[in-house]
Amino acid sequence: MDPAANPTSTLNPPAFPATDATPPVFQTIETADPVTPPSSTPTAPPSDSTSNVVEASPKGKGNRKRILAALAILLMIVGIGAGVFLVRNQEISRSSAWDCSLYSFTVSENGTVTVANGSSRDEPQQQAQVYVNNNLVDTFNVPALESGEGATLGTISLPTDQSYSWRIEGTKDCRDSGQSEVSEPSVSCSAVVAYDEDWSQLSAAQLSALSKSDIVRFAVSGTATSGTFDRARFSINGGPSTEVTDKRPGSEEFYYEYEIPTGTTNFAVSAEIFHNSVGWF
């Protein structure tokens, strides 16, 4: 090319001179860090906001755990307290229970019903149901008794001619029972005795000497290990029996006053006496 035809071509330096030691400006711009203006406010990076959200979640779970732990401890304390209360109540209940081995009911032979508190504690009032031969015969009010006290509750009727059992039951607590064995009494009857109207005893010869319309009194008595006699009956010479309750004055002899009929010189006298449990014998 002709330099004269293009004069400006000689004025422009080469784009990349071989002798230039300074790197190109565009290379420095590409490698330099961006400059933050001094007046600008730093903006928290997005990662910081994300980090805050993540940290809030474990804190909430920790609070819930602490609350649950506190509730568990509270329930445990309440449970222990309730257990102690129940145990103490049971101990108090046992300590105030009736000591039936030392709190006793009794029935005497004449039917008197009594109670005695031999325990070391005071006992409240109640009622006592009394049974004889498993039949309820009476109910008595039992007063409150201090330790060592007793009381008579009342009297009941008891069989006198047979064995029986008795039982007393407290309506709140305690019971006692017993029995009475009544053996068959041993009884006997005396020989018949003859008396005149003046209560002088007659011999067999004197009886034979009696005549029509004379009065003779035949008497009999009995003995027994228990029980009583309340009447007698007589039969003369096989005639009908006559029952009597009259007794010779000052004695236990039952007597029958007999008027001798015409022509009677011999006497066959049969007598029986009645025992309240044995009967006639």
Short mmCIF file of C-alpha atoms in Angstrom, two decimals:
data_model
loop_
_atom_site.label_atom_id
_atom_site.label_comp_id
_atom_site.label_asym_id
_atom_site.label_seq_id
_atom_site.Cartn_x
_atom_site.Cartn_y
_atom_site.Cartn_z
CA MET A 1 0.00 0.00 0.00
CA ASP A 2 1.16 3.41 -0.69
CA PRO A 3 1.64 5.55 2.44
CA ALA A 4 0.84 8.64 0.59
CA ALA A 5 -2.56 7.50 -0.33
CA ASN A 6 -3.48 6.98 3.38
CA PRO A 7 -1.63 9.56 5.53
CA THR A 8 -3.33 8.76 8.83
CA SER A 9 -2.22 5.24 8.99
CA THR A 10 1.15 6.24 10.23
CA LEU A 11 -0.24 8.20 13.23
CA ASN A 12 -1.94 5.27 15.05
CA PRO A 13 0.31 3.21 17.36
CA PRO A 14 0.10 -0.47 17.17
CA ALA A 15 -2.74 -2.02 19.21
CA PHE A 16 -0.40 -4.31 21.15
CA PRO A 17 3.10 -2.84 21.22
CA ALA A 18 5.62 -5.41 21.96
CA THR A 19 7.56 -3.10 24.24
CA ASP A 20 4.59 -2.18 26.58
CA ALA A 21 5.10 -3.85 30.06
CA THR A 22 1.81 -2.61 31.58
CA PRO A 23 -1.06 -5.07 31.36
CA PRO A 24 -4.09 -3.99 29.48
CA VAL A 25 -6.60 -1.99 31.47
CA PHE A 26 -9.49 -4.38 30.75
CA GLN A 27 -7.60 -7.16 32.39
CA THR A 28 -7.28 -5.15 35.66
CA ILE A 29 -11.02 -4.36 35.64
CA GLU A 30 -11.98 -8.00 35.29
CA THR A 31 -9.84 -9.12 38.25
CA ALA A 32 -10.55 -6.22 40.66
CA ASP A 33 -13.08 -6.60 43.56
CA PRO A 34 -16.21 -4.44 43.38
CA VAL A 35 -15.94 -1.25 45.42
CA THR A 36 -18.74 -0.61 47.95
CA PRO A 37 -19.63 3.02 48.38
CA PRO A 38 -18.84 4.26 51.92
CA SER A 39 -22.28 5.75 52.45
CA SER A 40 -24.17 2.61 51.60
CA THR A 41 -25.69 0.53 54.52
CA PRO A 42 -24.60 -3.07 54.62
CA THR A 43 -27.37 -5.45 53.81
CA ALA A 44 -27.54 -8.67 55.73
CA PRO A 45 -26.90 -11.51 53.42
CA PRO A 46 -29.82 -13.80 52.75
CA SER A 47 -28.00 -16.57 54.57
CA ASP A 48 -28.25 -14.60 57.85
CA SER A 49 -32.09 -14.56 57.70
CA THR A 50 -32.17 -18.23 56.99
CA SER A 51 -29.84 -18.86 59.92
CA ASN A 52 -32.17 -16.99 62.34
CA VAL A 53 -35.18 -19.06 61.35
CA VAL A 54 -33.32 -22.28 61.83
CA GLU A 55 -32.14 -21.27 65.33
CA ALA A 56 -35.69 -20.32 66.54
CA SER A 57 -37.02 -23.85 66.04
CA PRO A 58 -34.70 -25.64 68.54
CA LYS A 59 -35.41 -22.91 71.12
CA GLY A 60 -39.19 -23.60 70.94
CA LYS A 61 -38.68 -27.32 71.25
CA GLY A 62 -36.49 -26.74 74.28
CA ASN A 63 -39.19 -24.69 75.97
CA ARG A 64 -41.75 -27.40 75.37
CA LYS A 65 -39.41 -30.01 76.79
CA ARG A 66 -38.82 -27.92 79.88
CA ILE A 67 -42.58 -27.43 80.36
CA LEU A 68 -43.25 -31.16 79.96
CA ALA A 69 -40.45 -31.98 82.39
CA ALA A 70 -41.88 -29.52 84.93
CA LEU A 71 -45.34 -31.04 84.53
CA ALA A 72 -43.94 -34.54 84.99
CA ILE A 73 -42.16 -33.49 88.19
CA LEU A 74 -45.32 -31.80 89.46
CA LEU A 75 -47.40 -34.91 88.74
CA MET A 76 -44.80 -37.02 90.49
CA ILE A 77 -44.90 -34.81 93.57
CA VAL A 78 -48.71 -34.87 93.59
CA GLY A 79 -48.71 -38.65 93.23
CA ILE A 80 -46.26 -39.12 96.07
CA GLY A 81 -48.28 -36.76 98.26
CA ALA A 82 -51.49 -38.62 97.48
CA GLY A 83 -49.81 -41.93 98.27
CA VAL A 84 -48.53 -40.66 101.60
CA PHE A 85 -52.00 -39.29 102.41
CA LEU A 86 -53.66 -42.62 101.63
CA VAL A 87 -51.11 -44.56 103.64
CA ARG A 88 -51.54 -42.24 106.61
CA ASN A 89 -55.32 -42.53 106.31
CA GLN A 90 -55.02 -46.31 106.29
CA GLU A 91 -52.81 -46.17 109.37
CA ILE A 92 -55.30 -43.88 111.12
CA SER A 93 -58.15 -46.15 110.11
CA ARG A 94 -56.31 -49.19 111.45
CA SER A 95 -55.44 -47.39 114.64
CA SER A 96 -59.11 -46.49 115.22
CA ALA A 97 -60.46 -49.95 114.40
CA TRP A 98 -62.37 -51.93 117.00
CA ASP A 99 -60.31 -54.29 119.14
CA CYS A 100 -62.95 -57.02 119.33
CA SER A 101 -60.67 -59.31 121.32
CA LEU A 102 -61.03 -56.89 124.25
CA TYR A 103 -64.49 -55.45 123.50
CA SER A 104 -66.92 -58.14 124.60
CA PHE A 105 -70.62 -58.90 125.01
CA THR A 106 -71.90 -61.44 127.57
CA VAL A 107 -75.18 -63.03 128.63
CA SER A 108 -75.48 -64.27 132.20
CA GLU A 109 -77.48 -67.30 133.33
CA ASN A 110 -80.35 -65.05 134.38
CA GLY A 111 -80.43 -63.33 130.97
CA THR A 112 -78.59 -60.08 131.79
CA VAL A 113 -76.82 -58.68 128.71
CA THR A 114 -73.65 -56.66 129.34
CA VAL A 115 -70.78 -55.12 127.37
CA ALA A 116 -67.23 -54.30 128.46
CA ASN A 117 -64.57 -52.25 126.69
CA GLY A 118 -61.29 -53.72 127.86
CA SER A 119 -59.29 -52.20 125.01
CA SER A 120 -56.94 -49.24 125.29
CA ARG A 121 -59.06 -47.03 123.06
CA ASP A 122 -62.47 -45.39 123.39
CA GLU A 123 -65.25 -46.96 121.33
CA PRO A 124 -68.30 -45.16 119.84
CA GLN A 125 -71.92 -46.01 120.43
CA GLN A 126 -73.71 -48.67 118.41
CA GLN A 127 -76.51 -51.23 118.76
CA ALA A 128 -76.38 -54.87 119.81
CA GLN A 129 -78.66 -57.52 118.34
CA VAL A 130 -79.24 -60.49 120.66
CA TYR A 131 -80.07 -63.95 119.30
CA VAL A 132 -81.14 -67.04 121.25
CA ASN A 133 -81.08 -70.32 119.33
CA ASN A 134 -80.55 -68.21 116.16
CA ASN A 135 -83.74 -66.21 116.78
CA LEU A 136 -83.49 -62.43 117.23
CA VAL A 137 -85.01 -61.74 120.66
CA ASP A 138 -84.00 -58.13 121.33
CA THR A 139 -81.93 -55.14 120.20
CA PHE A 140 -80.20 -52.87 122.71
CA ASN A 141 -78.55 -49.46 122.41
CA VAL A 142 -74.88 -49.63 123.34
CA PRO A 143 -73.45 -46.35 124.68
CA ALA A 144 -70.05 -44.96 123.77
CA LEU A 145 -67.52 -46.52 126.11
CA GLU A 146 -64.20 -45.16 127.20
CA SER A 147 -61.31 -47.52 127.75
CA GLY A 148 -62.04 -49.77 130.72
CA GLU A 149 -65.76 -48.92 130.90
CA GLY A 150 -68.70 -51.33 130.74
CA ALA A 151 -72.50 -51.18 130.71
CA THR A 152 -75.58 -53.31 131.36
CA LEU A 153 -77.73 -53.28 128.23
CA GLY A 154 -80.84 -55.14 129.40
CA THR A 155 -82.32 -58.54 130.18
CA ILE A 156 -83.65 -61.30 127.94
CA SER A 157 -85.64 -64.47 128.64
CA LEU A 158 -83.70 -67.72 128.43
CA PRO A 159 -84.93 -71.32 128.33
CA THR A 160 -84.85 -72.93 131.76
CA ASP A 161 -85.48 -76.54 130.85
CA GLN A 162 -83.26 -77.07 127.83
CA SER A 163 -79.88 -76.26 126.38
CA TYR A 164 -79.60 -73.08 124.32
CA SER A 165 -77.13 -70.95 122.43
CA TRP A 166 -76.85 -67.17 122.32
CA ARG A 167 -75.16 -64.68 120.00
CA ILE A 168 -74.75 -60.90 120.19
CA GLU A 169 -73.77 -58.89 117.11
CA GLY A 170 -72.73 -55.24 117.19
CA THR A 171 -74.24 -53.28 114.30
CA LYS A 172 -70.89 -51.52 113.72
CA ASP A 173 -68.40 -54.14 114.83
CA CYS A 174 -67.66 -57.03 117.21
CA ARG A 175 -69.69 -60.07 118.13
CA ASP A 176 -69.72 -62.72 120.83
CA SER A 177 -71.51 -66.01 121.34
CA GLY A 178 -71.92 -68.79 123.85
CA GLN A 179 -74.11 -71.67 124.91
CA SER A 180 -75.57 -73.23 128.01
CA GLU A 181 -75.88 -76.95 128.41
CA VAL A 182 -78.85 -77.90 130.57
CA SER A 183 -78.59 -81.52 131.66
CA GLU A 184 -81.64 -83.59 132.52
CA PRO A 185 -82.30 -83.12 136.24
CA SER A 186 -82.32 -86.05 138.56
CA VAL A 187 -85.75 -86.32 140.18
CA SER A 188 -87.38 -88.65 142.68
CA CYS A 189 -90.71 -88.99 144.43
CA SER A 190 -91.24 -89.74 148.13
CA ALA A 191 -93.50 -92.42 149.48
CA VAL A 192 -97.11 -91.45 150.10
CA VAL A 193 -97.74 -90.37 153.69
CA ALA A 194 -101.16 -90.38 155.46
CA TYR A 195 -102.15 -87.67 157.93
CA ASP A 196 -105.26 -87.07 159.99
CA GLU A 197 -107.02 -83.72 160.14
CA ASP A 198 -104.56 -82.48 162.75
CA TRP A 199 -101.54 -83.35 160.52
CA SER A 200 -100.55 -86.24 162.69
CA GLN A 201 -99.00 -89.02 160.64
CA LEU A 202 -101.03 -92.27 160.56
CA SER A 203 -99.60 -95.75 160.56
CA ALA A 204 -101.00 -98.63 158.51
CA ALA A 205 -102.82 -99.97 161.57
CA GLN A 206 -104.39 -96.61 162.28
CA LEU A 207 -105.52 -96.38 158.66
CA SER A 208 -107.27 -99.75 158.96
CA ALA A 209 -109.10 -98.56 162.07
CA LEU A 210 -110.68 -95.62 160.32
CA SER A 211 -114.39 -95.78 159.65
CA LYS A 212 -116.88 -94.24 157.23
CA SER A 213 -116.69 -90.42 156.90
CA ASP A 214 -113.32 -90.18 158.60
CA ILE A 215 -110.89 -87.78 156.91
CA VAL A 216 -107.44 -88.80 155.86
CA ARG A 217 -104.92 -86.63 154.04
CA PHE A 218 -102.55 -88.35 151.63
CA ALA A 219 -99.39 -86.38 150.84
CA VAL A 220 -96.44 -86.73 148.49
CA SER A 221 -93.31 -84.69 147.77
CA GLY A 222 -90.43 -84.79 145.31
CA THR A 223 -86.75 -83.96 145.12
CA ALA A 224 -84.72 -82.84 142.11
CA THR A 225 -81.22 -81.62 141.29
CA SER A 226 -82.79 -78.68 139.44
CA GLY A 227 -86.20 -77.35 138.60
CA THR A 228 -89.40 -77.17 140.62
CA PHE A 229 -92.54 -79.14 141.42
CA ASP A 230 -95.85 -77.37 141.09
CA ARG A 231 -98.62 -79.98 141.48
CA ALA A 232 -99.48 -83.61 142.27
CA ARG A 233 -102.29 -86.07 141.53
CA PHE A 234 -103.68 -88.98 143.50
CA SER A 235 -105.69 -92.08 142.67
CA ILE A 236 -107.36 -94.05 145.54
CA ASN A 237 -108.10 -97.75 145.09
CA GLY A 238 -107.91 -97.49 141.30
CA GLY A 239 -110.31 -94.58 141.02
CA PRO A 240 -109.84 -91.55 138.77
CA SER A 241 -106.88 -89.26 139.45
CA THR A 242 -107.44 -86.03 141.26
CA GLU A 243 -104.97 -83.19 140.68
CA VAL A 244 -104.07 -80.90 143.58
CA THR A 245 -101.80 -77.93 144.25
CA ASP A 246 -102.35 -77.55 148.02
CA LYS A 247 -99.33 -78.13 150.26
CA ARG A 248 -99.09 -79.20 153.85
CA PRO A 249 -98.33 -76.09 155.88
CA GLY A 250 -94.63 -75.46 156.28
CA SER A 251 -93.60 -78.16 153.79
CA GLU A 252 -93.31 -78.98 150.09
CA GLU A 253 -95.75 -81.91 150.32
CA PHE A 254 -98.78 -81.82 148.06
CA TYR A 255 -101.80 -83.43 149.71
CA TYR A 256 -105.20 -84.76 148.84
CA GLU A 257 -107.98 -84.83 151.45
CA TYR A 258 -110.00 -88.05 151.23
CA GLU A 259 -113.24 -89.00 153.00
CA ILE A 260 -113.45 -92.72 153.69
CA PRO A 261 -116.53 -94.32 152.18
CA THR A 262 -118.57 -97.11 153.80
CA GLY A 263 -116.91 -100.50 153.96
CA THR A 264 -113.37 -99.29 153.02
CA THR A 265 -110.64 -100.58 155.28
CA ASN A 266 -107.79 -101.07 152.79
CA PHE A 267 -106.23 -98.29 150.78
CA ALA A 268 -104.21 -98.50 147.57
CA VAL A 269 -102.93 -95.00 146.90
CA SER A 270 -101.13 -93.99 143.69
CA ALA A 271 -99.52 -90.57 143.56
CA GLU A 272 -97.60 -88.62 140.87
CA ILE A 273 -95.86 -85.30 141.04
CA PHE A 274 -95.16 -82.84 138.22
CA HIS A 275 -91.66 -81.43 137.58
CA ASN A 276 -91.42 -78.31 135.41
CA SER A 277 -88.89 -79.87 133.02
CA VAL A 278 -89.38 -83.62 133.45
CA GLY A 279 -93.17 -83.66 133.68
CA TRP A 280 -95.23 -86.26 135.53
CA PHE A 281 -93.40 -89.06 137.27
#
